Amino acid sequence: MKKRILSLFFVLVFSFARADEGMWLVYLLGEQVYNDMVKRGLKLSKEQLYSINKVSIKDAIIIFNGGCTGEIVSPEGLIFTNHHCGYDAIASASSVEHNYLRDGFYAKSKTEEIPAKGMFVQFLVRIDDVTAQVDEALKGLTGMESATKLRAVSAEIVKKATDGTGYEARLVPMFKGNQHLLFVYERFRDIRLVGAPAESVGKFGGDTDNWEWPRHTGDFSVFRVYMSKEGKAAEYSADNVPLKPKYFLPVSIKGFNDGDYAMIYGYPGSTNRYETSFGVKLKTNVENPAIVNLRDIRLKLMFEEMRKDPAVRLRLASNYASVANYWKFFDGEAKQLLKFDTYGQKKKEEEKFNTWAKGKPEYENIFKQYEKIYQDWAPYTKHRIYLNEGIFGSPLIAFSASLGAMERALTKKPINADELQKVSESLDKARKTFLESSNHASDQKIVAATSHYFHRDIDPSQHPTGFYGIVSAYGDLNDEATYKKYAADLFSKTMLLDDTKWSAFLAKPDSTTLQKDMAYQYSSTFSKNYATKYASYATNFTLQNNDLGKAYLKGVIAMNPGKVMYPDANFTMRTSFGNVKSYHPRDAVFYDYVCTLSGVMEKYKPGDYEFDLPANLIEAYNKKDFGQYKDAKLNDIVVAFITTNDITGGNSGSPVLNAKGELIGLAFDGNYEALSHKIAFDKDLNRTICVDVRYVLWCIDKLGGAKNIIQELTLK
Ligand code: ARG
């Protein structure tokens, strides 16, 4: 079984050194790709990269809290990841009095480490190729039948692989479902915050510099993973001991040059390199502008309140940062796709495919069908985005939507008391979490703005029946003020924001009270409208798009015998290789491969919310107190550098390794000029932005005074 797949995808290859494109599954690294790595400078054996039986680099790489990458850097389970990956944990550990987010934090001994409630990390235990079993089960099925069957076999395979082991597993389709791999993980839940720089270092440059080079951000944070005394993964306990890892990464403080080999391990979240021209067009014309438009207004309204009050700022910081991050991404992505004419390039590839497919019944109609499914779905695309990013972009309304479970439990006949009890408890908990991280003033404005935008921008035939009739009682529907009055009324009346009314409701829940609640009415009007009239279009589109994607990829593989291919990113462990490398972003402009602490000082704006600096950094800089972290050539601290590696979101926190497998930095961003990278990798402009590990150590040592952390590392 494995062999068939191997011969299909990985063995017949051309022998030329490719560009830096590719997020390779280390587990299936073909000879050819490995040889390319060696040609580019790698000094390690294949076994050192990944081995089933022996300790290898892969044993030091972890999934950090379900969305980022981290790496083990000491024999006592010390973890390095990005500041923006630890952000939520740092913000949660902070208060206005002990503001670790603003001021930074370093534990000087293990007893000072702060348990990061709810956080977890996962180690990859093994990978099984289960393609044959899945193919057998799905034989002849398409659409919903295939999706349903896949869920069933997946559950079966996962169960068989993990029962009684304490492990967990995820079945992942590769090459759009032409291959299926099972990833088995061990999850550790006792994670503690060990160190973080002040936000003015860890997020230096803020959203202005986000997704851009040159970048002067110290985007790192330090955690530790604990295990039970018996050496098992365990919940938090004061008795737990630091994890003894199978492997940890040595750290190089020797530095590097332009052109040096660089390799990145990590968990890239998603790419869609075989997106069709139809998909690209919908993205650039409809999806991204809609998302950007809605995030724009939400950010503005949140910021208005954050500006007024440090407590609100802390409360909204994490949510604001994540909304802002992809607001800029989607904007840049659409711009770059248009600039590169990715649509035109896709069209050309598709014409080539269609020519090849002529007379092959399995493939010749794929693009006609694509055209049809996009035609059917396009009229509702914007509606769905305005729901997710608009109406439910309000934290209150998003929470309110979760009360749907309560309505279902209350309208069931007969009512199941156990179920009702469970739903009540979980909603009460969810409400606490919602209240802890929300701000009513900004939220109310968000409800006003997004209900207005929905009315203004979505085809009236798709508006929820009757809803805007209700709002018109507050005034003219084309007037912003009307929606403000409506939202004010909703916020003052809903029981969801009123502890007394909420407790009374939970003590004796009934469907009439729920259905009459203004916030619930609002959220359920919009979600029911979508669910009953439009969700089926989305489902049909997704199912058919999946089937077509699978067929298309199968065709692409058949059309290019021998071509070495990598599967799209899907949050499984990958490695990518390339070089440290300067570039020309546009005519007459040259971007160096490193930036320095002197450059941080050039950007410094006292009191600015993005470009301020901690006093001790300025002091250490003025004293040239660089210690062993100084770059000899530059006589400065190197803060960040760029490489040609192919990565994407999810890789945040990934180790950047030199040819010997030593840690030289942490990947934390992509560059603006190549923000179309999810769909098309640009071989000239794509860069990965990395914080230099020497800057990380300098901050820990000289600014944080945490020699205890430095002593745990193995410095080369
Ligand atoms: N762009 C980075 C990423 O997606 C996140 C940077 C966070 N910083 C910020 N200013 N939002 O990994």
mmCIF file of C-alpha atoms and ligand atoms in Angstrom, residues 82 84 203 205-211 215 219 321-322 324-326 649-650 652 668-670, ligand 1:
data_model
loop_
_atom_site.group_PDB
_atom_site.id
_atom_site.type_symbol
_atom_site.label_atom_id
_atom_site.label_comp_id
_atom_site.label_asym_id
_atom_site.label_seq_id
_atom_site.Cartn_x
_atom_site.Cartn_y
_atom_site.Cartn_z
ATOM 1 C CA ASN A 82 6.606 33.412 19.104
ATOM 2 C CA HIS A 84 2.192 36.370 19.227
ATOM 3 C CA LYS A 203 5.201 43.251 19.130
ATOM 4 C CA GLY A 205 6.160 47.771 15.005
ATOM 5 C CA GLY A 206 2.623 46.536 15.761
ATOM 6 C CA ASP A 207 0.219 46.351 12.897
ATOM 7 C CA THR A 208 2.069 48.973 10.875
ATOM 8 C CA ASP A 209 5.042 46.670 10.376
ATOM 9 C CA ASN A 210 3.073 43.423 10.480
ATOM 10 C CA TRP A 211 3.629 41.302 7.320
ATOM 11 C CA ARG A 215 10.962 44.180 10.671
ATOM 12 C CA ASP A 219 8.636 38.002 18.478
ATOM 13 C CA ALA A 321 -4.363 41.469 17.404
ATOM 14 C CA SER A 322 -5.809 38.410 15.729
ATOM 15 C CA ALA A 324 -5.890 42.898 12.737
ATOM 16 C CA ASN A 325 -3.410 40.269 11.647
ATOM 17 C CA TYR A 326 -5.635 38.734 8.992
ATOM 18 C CA GLY A 649 0.360 30.678 9.102
ATOM 19 C CA GLY A 650 0.747 27.892 11.672
ATOM 20 C CA SER A 652 4.666 30.819 13.617
ATOM 21 C CA PHE A 668 7.311 34.608 12.654
ATOM 22 C CA ASP A 669 5.966 36.159 9.481
ATOM 23 C CA GLY A 670 5.735 36.361 5.718
HETATM 24 N N1 ARG B 1 1.719 38.162 10.809
HETATM 25 C C1 ARG B 1 2.100 37.282 11.869
HETATM 26 C C2 ARG B 1 1.562 35.886 11.611
HETATM 27 O O1 ARG B 1 0.511 35.712 11.053
HETATM 28 C C3 ARG B 1 1.564 37.697 13.183
HETATM 29 C C4 ARG B 1 2.161 38.897 13.727
HETATM 30 C C5 ARG B 1 1.456 39.376 14.942
HETATM 31 N N2 ARG B 1 1.682 40.780 15.046
HETATM 32 C C6 ARG B 1 0.736 41.709 14.856
HETATM 33 N N3 ARG B 1 1.088 42.952 14.780
HETATM 34 N N4 ARG B 1 -0.533 41.403 14.724
HETATM 35 O O2 ARG B 1 2.141 34.923 12.050
#
